[in-house]
PDB file of C-alpha atoms and ligand atoms in Angstrom:
ATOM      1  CA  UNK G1359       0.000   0.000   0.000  1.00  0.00           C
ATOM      2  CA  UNK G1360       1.652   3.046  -1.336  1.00  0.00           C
ATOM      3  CA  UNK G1361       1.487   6.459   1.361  1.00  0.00           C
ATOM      4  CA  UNK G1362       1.355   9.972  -0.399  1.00  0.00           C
ATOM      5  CA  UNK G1363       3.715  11.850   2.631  1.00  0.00           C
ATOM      6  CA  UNK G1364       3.369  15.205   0.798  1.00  0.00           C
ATOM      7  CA  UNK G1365       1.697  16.128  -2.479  1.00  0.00           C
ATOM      8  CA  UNK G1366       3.650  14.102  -4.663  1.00  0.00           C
ATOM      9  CA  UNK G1367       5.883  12.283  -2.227  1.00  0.00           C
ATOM     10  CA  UNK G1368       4.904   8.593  -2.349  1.00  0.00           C
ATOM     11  CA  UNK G1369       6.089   5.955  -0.245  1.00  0.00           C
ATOM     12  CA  UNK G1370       5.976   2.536  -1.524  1.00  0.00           C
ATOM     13  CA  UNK G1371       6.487   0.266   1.613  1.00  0.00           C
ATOM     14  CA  UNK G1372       8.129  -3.224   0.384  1.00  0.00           C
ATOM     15  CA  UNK G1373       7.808  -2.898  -3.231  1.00  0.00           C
ATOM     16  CA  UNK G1374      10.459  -5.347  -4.084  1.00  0.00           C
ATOM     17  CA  UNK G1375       9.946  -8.775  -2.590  1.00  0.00           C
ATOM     18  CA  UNK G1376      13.021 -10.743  -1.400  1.00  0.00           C
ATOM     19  CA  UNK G1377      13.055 -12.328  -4.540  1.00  0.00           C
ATOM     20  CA  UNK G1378      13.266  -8.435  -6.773  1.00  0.00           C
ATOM     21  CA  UNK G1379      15.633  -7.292  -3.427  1.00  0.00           C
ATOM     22  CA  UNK G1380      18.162 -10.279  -4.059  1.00  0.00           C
ATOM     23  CA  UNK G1381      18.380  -9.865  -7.894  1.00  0.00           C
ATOM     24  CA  UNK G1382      18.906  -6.362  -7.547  1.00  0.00           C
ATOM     25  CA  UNK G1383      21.489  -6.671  -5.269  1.00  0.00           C
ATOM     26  CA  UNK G1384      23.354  -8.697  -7.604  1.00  0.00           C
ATOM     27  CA  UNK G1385      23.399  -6.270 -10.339  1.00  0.00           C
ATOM     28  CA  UNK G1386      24.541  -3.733  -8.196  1.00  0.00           C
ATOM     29  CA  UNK G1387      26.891  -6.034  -6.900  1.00  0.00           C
ATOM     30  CA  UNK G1388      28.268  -6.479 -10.708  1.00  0.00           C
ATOM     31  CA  UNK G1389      27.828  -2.726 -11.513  1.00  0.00           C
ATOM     32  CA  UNK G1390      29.552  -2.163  -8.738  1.00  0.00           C
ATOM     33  CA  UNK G1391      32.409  -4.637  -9.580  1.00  0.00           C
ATOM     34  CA  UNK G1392      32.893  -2.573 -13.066  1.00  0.00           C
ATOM     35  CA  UNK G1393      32.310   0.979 -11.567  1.00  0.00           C
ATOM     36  CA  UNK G1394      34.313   0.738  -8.044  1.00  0.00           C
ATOM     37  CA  UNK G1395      32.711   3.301  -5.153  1.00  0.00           C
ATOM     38  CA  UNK G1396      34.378   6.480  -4.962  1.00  0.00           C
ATOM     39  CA  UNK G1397      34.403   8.681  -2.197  1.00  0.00           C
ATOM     40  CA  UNK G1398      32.725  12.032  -3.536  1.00  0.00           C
ATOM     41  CA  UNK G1399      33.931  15.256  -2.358  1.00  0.00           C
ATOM     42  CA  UNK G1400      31.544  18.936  -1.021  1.00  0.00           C
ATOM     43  CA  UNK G1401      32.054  21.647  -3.718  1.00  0.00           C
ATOM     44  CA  UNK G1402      34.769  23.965  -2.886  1.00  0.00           C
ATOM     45  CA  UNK G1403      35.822  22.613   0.723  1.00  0.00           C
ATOM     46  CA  UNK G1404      36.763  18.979  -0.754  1.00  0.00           C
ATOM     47  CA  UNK G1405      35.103  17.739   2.148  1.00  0.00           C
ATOM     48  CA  UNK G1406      34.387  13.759   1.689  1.00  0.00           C
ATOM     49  CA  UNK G1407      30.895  12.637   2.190  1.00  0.00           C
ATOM     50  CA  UNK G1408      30.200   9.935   4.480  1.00  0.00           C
ATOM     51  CA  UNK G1409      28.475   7.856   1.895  1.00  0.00           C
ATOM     52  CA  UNK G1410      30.448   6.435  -0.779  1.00  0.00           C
ATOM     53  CA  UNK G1411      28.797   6.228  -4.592  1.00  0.00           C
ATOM     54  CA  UNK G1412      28.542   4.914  -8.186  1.00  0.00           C
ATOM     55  CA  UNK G1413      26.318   5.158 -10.869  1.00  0.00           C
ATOM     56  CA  UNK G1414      24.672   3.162 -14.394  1.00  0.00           C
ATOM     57  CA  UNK G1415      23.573   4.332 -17.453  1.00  0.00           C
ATOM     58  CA  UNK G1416      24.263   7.153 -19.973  1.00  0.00           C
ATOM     59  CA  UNK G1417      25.133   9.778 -16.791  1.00  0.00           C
ATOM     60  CA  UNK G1418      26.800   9.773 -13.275  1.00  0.00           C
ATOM     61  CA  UNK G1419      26.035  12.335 -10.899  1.00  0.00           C
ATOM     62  CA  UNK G1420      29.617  13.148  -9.352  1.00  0.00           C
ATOM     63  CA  UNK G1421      30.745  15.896  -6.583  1.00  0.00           C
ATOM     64  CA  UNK G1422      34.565  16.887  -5.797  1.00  0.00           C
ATOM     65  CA  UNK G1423      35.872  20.206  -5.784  1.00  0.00           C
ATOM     66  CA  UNK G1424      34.741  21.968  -9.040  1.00  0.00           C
ATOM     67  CA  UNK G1425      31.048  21.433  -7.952  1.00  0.00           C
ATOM     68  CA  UNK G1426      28.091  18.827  -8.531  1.00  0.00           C
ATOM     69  CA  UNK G1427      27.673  17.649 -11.791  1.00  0.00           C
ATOM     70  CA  UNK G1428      26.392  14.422 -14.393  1.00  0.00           C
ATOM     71  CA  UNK G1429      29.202  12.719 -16.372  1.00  0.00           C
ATOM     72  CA  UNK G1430      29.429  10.019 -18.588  1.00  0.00           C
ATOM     73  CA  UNK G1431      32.807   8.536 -17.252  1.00  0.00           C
ATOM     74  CA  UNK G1432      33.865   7.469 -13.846  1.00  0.00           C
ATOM     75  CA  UNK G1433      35.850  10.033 -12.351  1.00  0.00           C
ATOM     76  CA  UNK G1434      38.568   7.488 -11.385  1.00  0.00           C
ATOM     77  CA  UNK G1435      38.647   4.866 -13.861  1.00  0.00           C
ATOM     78  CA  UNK G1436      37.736   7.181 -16.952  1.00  0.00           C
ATOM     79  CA  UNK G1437      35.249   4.532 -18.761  1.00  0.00           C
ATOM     80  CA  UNK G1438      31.554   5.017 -19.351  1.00  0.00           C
ATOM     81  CA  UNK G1439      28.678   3.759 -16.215  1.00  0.00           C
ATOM     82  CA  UNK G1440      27.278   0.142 -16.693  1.00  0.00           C
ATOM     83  CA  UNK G1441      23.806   0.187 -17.923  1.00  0.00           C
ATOM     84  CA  UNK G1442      21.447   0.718 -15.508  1.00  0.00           C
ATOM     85  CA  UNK G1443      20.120  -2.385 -13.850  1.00  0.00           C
ATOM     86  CA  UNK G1444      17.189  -4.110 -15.146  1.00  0.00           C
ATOM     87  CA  UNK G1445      15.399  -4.462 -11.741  1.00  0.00           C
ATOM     88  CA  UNK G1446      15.725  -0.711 -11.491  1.00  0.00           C
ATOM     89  CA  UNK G1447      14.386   0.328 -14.835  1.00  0.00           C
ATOM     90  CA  UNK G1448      11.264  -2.124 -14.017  1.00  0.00           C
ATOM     91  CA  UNK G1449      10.606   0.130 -10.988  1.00  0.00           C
ATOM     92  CA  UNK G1450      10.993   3.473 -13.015  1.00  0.00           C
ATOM     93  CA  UNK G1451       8.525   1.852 -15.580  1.00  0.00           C
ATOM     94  CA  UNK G1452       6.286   0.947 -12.719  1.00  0.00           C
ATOM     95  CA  UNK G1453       6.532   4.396 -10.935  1.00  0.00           C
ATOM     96  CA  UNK G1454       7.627   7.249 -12.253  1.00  0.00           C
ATOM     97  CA  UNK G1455       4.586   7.767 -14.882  1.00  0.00           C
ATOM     98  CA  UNK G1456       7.430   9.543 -17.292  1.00  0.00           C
ATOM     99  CA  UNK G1457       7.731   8.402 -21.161  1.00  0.00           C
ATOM    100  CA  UNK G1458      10.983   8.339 -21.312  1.00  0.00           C
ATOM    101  CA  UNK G1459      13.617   6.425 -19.994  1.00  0.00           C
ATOM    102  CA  UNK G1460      15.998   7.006 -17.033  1.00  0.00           C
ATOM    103  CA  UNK G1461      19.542   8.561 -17.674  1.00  0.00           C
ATOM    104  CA  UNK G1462      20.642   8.141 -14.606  1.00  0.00           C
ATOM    105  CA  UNK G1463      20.811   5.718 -11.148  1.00  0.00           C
ATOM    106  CA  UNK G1464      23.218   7.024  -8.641  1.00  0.00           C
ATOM    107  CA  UNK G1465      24.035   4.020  -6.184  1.00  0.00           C
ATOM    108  CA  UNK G1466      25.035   5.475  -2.850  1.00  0.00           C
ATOM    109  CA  UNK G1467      26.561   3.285  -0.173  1.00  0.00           C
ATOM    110  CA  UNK G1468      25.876   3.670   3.148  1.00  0.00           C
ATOM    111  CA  UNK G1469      28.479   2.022   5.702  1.00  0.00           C
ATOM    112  CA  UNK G1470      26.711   1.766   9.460  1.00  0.00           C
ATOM    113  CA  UNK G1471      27.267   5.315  10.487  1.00  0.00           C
ATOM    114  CA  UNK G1472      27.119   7.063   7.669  1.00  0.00           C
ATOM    115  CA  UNK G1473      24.200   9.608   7.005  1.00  0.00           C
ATOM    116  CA  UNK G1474      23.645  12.139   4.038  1.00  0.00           C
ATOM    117  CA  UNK G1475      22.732  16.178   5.137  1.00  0.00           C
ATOM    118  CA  UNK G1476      19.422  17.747   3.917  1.00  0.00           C
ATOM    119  CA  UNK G1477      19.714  18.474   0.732  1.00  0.00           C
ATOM    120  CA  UNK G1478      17.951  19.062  -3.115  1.00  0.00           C
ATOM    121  CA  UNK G1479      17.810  17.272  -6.128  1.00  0.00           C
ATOM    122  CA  UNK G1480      17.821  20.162  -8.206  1.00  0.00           C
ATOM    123  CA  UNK G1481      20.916  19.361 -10.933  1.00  0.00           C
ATOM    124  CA  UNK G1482      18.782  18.130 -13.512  1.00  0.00           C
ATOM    125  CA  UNK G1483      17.369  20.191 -16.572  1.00  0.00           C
ATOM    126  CA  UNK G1484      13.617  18.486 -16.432  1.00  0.00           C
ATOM    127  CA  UNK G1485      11.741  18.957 -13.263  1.00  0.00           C
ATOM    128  CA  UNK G1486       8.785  17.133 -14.901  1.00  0.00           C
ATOM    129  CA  UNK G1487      10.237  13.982 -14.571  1.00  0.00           C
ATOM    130  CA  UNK G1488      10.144  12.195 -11.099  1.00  0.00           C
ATOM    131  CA  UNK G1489      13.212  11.128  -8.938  1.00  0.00           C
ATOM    132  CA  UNK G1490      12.282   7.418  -7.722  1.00  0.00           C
ATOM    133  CA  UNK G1491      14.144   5.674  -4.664  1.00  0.00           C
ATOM    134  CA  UNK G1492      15.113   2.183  -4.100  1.00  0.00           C
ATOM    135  CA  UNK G1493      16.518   0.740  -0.892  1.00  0.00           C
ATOM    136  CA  UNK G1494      18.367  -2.351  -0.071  1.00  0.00           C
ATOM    137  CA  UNK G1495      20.172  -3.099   3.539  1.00  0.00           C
ATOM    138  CA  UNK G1496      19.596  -1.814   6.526  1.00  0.00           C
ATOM    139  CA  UNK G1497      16.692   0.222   7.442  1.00  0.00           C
ATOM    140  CA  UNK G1498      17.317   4.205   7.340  1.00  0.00           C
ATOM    141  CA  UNK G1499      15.473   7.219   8.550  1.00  0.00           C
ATOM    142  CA  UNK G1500      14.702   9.395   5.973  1.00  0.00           C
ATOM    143  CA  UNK G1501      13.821  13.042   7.094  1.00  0.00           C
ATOM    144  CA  UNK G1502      11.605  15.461   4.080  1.00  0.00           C
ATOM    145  CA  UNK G1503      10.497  18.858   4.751  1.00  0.00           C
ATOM    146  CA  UNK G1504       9.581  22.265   2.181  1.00  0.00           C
ATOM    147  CA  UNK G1505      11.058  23.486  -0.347  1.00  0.00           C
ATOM    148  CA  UNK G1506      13.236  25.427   1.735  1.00  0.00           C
ATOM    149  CA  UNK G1507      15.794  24.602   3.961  1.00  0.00           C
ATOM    150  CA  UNK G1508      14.806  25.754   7.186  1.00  0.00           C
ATOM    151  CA  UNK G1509      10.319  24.545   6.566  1.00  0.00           C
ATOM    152  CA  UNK G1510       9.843  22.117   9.060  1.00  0.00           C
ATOM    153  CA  UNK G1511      10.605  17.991   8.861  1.00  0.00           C
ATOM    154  CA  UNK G1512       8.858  14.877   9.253  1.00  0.00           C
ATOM    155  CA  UNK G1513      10.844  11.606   9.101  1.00  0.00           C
ATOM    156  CA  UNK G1514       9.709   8.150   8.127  1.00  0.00           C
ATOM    157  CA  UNK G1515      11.627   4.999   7.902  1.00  0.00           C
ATOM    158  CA  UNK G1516      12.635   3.577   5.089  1.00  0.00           C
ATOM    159  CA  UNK G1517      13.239  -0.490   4.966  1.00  0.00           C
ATOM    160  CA  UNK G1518      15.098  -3.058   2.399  1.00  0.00           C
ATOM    161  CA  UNK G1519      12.749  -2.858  -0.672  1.00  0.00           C
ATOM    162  CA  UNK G1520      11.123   0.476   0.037  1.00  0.00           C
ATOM    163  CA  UNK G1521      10.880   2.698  -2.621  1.00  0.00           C
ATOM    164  CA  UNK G1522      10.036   6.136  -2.467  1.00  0.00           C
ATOM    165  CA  UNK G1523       9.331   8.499  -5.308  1.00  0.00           C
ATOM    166  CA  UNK G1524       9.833  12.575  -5.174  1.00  0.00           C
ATOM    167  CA  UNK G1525       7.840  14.312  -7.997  1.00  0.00           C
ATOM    168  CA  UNK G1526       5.345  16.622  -8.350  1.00  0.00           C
ATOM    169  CA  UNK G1527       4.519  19.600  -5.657  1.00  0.00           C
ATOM    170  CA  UNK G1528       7.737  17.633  -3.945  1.00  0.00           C
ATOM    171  CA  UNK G1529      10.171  17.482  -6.382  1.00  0.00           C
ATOM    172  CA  UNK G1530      12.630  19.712  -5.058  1.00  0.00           C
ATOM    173  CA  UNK G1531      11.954  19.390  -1.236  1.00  0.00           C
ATOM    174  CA  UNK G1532      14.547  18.907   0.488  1.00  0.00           C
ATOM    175  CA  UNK G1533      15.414  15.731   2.108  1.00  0.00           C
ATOM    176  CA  UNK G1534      18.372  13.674   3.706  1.00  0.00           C
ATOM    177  CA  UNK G1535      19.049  10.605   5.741  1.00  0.00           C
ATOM    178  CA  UNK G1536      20.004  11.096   9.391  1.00  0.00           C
ATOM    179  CA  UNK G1537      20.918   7.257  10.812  1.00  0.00           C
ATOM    180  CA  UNK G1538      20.908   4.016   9.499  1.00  0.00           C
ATOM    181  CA  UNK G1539      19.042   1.082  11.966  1.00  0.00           C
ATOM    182  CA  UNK G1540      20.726  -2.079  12.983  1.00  0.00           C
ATOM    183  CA  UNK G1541      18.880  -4.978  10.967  1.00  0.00           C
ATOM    184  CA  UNK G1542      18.897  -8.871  11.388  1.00  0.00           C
ATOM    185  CA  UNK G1543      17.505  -9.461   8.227  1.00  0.00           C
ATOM    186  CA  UNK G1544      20.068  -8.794   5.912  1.00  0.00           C
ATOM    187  CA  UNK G1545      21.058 -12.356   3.757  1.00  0.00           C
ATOM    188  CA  UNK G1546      19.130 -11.526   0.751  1.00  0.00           C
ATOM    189  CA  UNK G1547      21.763  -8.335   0.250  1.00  0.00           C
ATOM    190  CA  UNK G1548      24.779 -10.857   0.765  1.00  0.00           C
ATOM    191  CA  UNK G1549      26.206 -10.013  -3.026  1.00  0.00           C
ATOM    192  CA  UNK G1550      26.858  -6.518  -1.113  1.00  0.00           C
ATOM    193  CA  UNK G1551      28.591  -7.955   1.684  1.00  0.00           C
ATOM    194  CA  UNK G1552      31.912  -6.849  -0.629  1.00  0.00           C
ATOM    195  CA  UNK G1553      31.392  -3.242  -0.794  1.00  0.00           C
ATOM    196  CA  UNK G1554      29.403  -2.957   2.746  1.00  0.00           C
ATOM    197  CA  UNK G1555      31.714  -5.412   4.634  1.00  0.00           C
ATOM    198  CA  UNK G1556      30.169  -3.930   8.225  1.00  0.00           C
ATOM    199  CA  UNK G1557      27.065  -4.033   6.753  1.00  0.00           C
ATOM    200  CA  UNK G1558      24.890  -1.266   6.018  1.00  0.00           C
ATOM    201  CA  UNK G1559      22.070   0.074   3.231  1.00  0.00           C
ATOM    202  CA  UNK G1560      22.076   0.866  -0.579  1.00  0.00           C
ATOM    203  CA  UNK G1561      19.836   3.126  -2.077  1.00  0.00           C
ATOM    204  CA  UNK G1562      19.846   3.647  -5.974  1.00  0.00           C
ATOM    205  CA  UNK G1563      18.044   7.237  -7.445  1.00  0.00           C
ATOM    206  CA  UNK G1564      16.762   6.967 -10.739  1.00  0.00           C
ATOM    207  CA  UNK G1565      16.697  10.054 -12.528  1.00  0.00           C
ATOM    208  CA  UNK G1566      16.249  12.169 -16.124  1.00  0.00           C
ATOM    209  CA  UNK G1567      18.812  14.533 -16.379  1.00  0.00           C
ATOM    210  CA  UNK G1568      18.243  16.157 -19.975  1.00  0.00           C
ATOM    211  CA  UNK G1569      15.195  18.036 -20.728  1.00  0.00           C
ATOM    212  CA  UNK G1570      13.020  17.172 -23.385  1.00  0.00           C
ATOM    213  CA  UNK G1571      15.117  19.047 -25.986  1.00  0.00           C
ATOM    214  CA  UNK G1572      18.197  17.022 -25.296  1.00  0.00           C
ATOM    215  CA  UNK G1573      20.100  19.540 -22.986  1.00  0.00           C
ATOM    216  CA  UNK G1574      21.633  18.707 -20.161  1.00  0.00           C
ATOM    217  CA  UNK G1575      21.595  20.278 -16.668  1.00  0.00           C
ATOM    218  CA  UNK G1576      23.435  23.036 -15.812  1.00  0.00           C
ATOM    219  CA  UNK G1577      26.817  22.135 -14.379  1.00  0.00           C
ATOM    220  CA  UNK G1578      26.293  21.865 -11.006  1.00  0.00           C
ATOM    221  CA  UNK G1579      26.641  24.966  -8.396  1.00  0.00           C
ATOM    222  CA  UNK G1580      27.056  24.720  -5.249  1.00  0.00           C
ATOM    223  CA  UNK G1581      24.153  25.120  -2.848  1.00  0.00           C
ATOM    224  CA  UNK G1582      24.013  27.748  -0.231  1.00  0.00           C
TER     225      UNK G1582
HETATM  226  C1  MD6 M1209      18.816   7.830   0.377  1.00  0.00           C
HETATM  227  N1  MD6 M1209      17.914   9.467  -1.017  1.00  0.00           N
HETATM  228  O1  MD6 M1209      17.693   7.357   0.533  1.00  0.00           O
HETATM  229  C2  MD6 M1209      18.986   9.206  -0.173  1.00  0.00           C
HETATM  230  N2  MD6 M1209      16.778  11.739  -3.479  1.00  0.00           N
HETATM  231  O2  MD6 M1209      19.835   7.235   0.676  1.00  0.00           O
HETATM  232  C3  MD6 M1209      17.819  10.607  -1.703  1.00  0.00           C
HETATM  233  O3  MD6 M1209      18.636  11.504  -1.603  1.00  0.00           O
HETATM  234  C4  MD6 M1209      16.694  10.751  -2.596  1.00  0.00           C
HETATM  235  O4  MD6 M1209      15.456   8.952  -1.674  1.00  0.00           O
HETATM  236  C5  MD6 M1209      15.779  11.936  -4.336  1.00  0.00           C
HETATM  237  C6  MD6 M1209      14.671  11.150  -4.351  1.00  0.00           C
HETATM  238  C7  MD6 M1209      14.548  10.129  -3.468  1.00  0.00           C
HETATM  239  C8  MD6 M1209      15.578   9.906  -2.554  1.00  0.00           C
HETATM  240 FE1   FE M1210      18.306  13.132  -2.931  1.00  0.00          FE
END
């Protein structure tokens, strides 16, 4: 039973089964193999984030000290993302209620204690098109408020096969993970065991990044 949590916000509790949640985490697991986590860095301060990433398909989002940006190539190895996995791109197909494909899934890794700051979406060219959330691993809370920084939050928690779709009225709220939740139940993401050797949660964004006219975002500034 899907929850709308603002207008446009949806919650999808447990909309991959084990089954979906294990084969996804195997393509990650291979995507991951071929595109290795990197450690992005805040604009200007070259700050690390706690959370390490990745991405598939045509564009990467990416963040070191030039800004926030989409790239085709891995800013380590230099070759093009993966594709984007097929359990994904069944979810966007499901979800998003765009006709057009994703360009984008950034995978971000979360290692027990990491967390990710309230932030926007906002470094795509087509606002039209949803963002849609997919979450594997431990469970997470997940705080939303306005569209500006300082509106007030709600939190909800987000579980292994949640997904969770920003579009809409809510497209550029801002939004951020403050703590991930010890879990028991954490076999079917074994193929992650690798990259998340304490354990921990991955959550894969699938997003458009061009407008309809084929232009891409504007290079990313930094916010605030
Ligand atoms: C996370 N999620 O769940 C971080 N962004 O780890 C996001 O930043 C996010 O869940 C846009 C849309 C949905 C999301
Ligand atoms: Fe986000």
């Amino acid at each position: 039973m899907a929850t709308e949590l603002a207008p446009g916000l949806i919650h999808h509790p447990g909309f991959l089964d084990p089954a979906a949640r294990l084969r996804l985490a195997e393509q990650v697991a291979a995507i991951l193999e071929a595109a290795p986590p990197f450690a992005p860095r805040m604009p200007r301060t070259g700050k690390p984030f706690s959370v390490r990433m990745s991405n598939a398909g045509p564009l990467g989002w990416v963040s070191d000290r030039n800004g926030y940006r989409y790239q085709a190539t891995h800013p380590e190895t230099g070759r093009p993302w993966p594709a984007i996995p097929p359990t994904a791109l069944a979810a966007w197909e499901a979800l998003a209620r765009y006709p057009a494909l994703p360009e984008a899934c950034l995978i971000n890794l979360y290692d027990p204690a990491a967390r990710m700051g309230l932030h926007q979406d906002r470094d795509e060219a087509d606002f039209s098109a949803p963002v849609v959330s997919l979450s594997v691993g431990a469970p997470a809370l997940f705080r939303y408020g306005g569209l500006h920084r300082t509106d007030p939050t709600r939190s909800v928690r987000l579980l292994a096969g949640d997904a969770v779709v920003i579009g809409g009225a809510s497209r550029l709220i801002f939004h951020g993970i403050d703590r991930l939740y010890r879990s028991a139940d954490q076999l079917v993401e074994l193929p992650l065991t690798r990259f998340l050797p304490a354990g921990g949660r991955c959550n894969l964004t699938l997003r458009r990044v061009s407008d309809r006219t084929g232009r891409p975002g504007e290079p990313g500034l930094p916010i605030s």
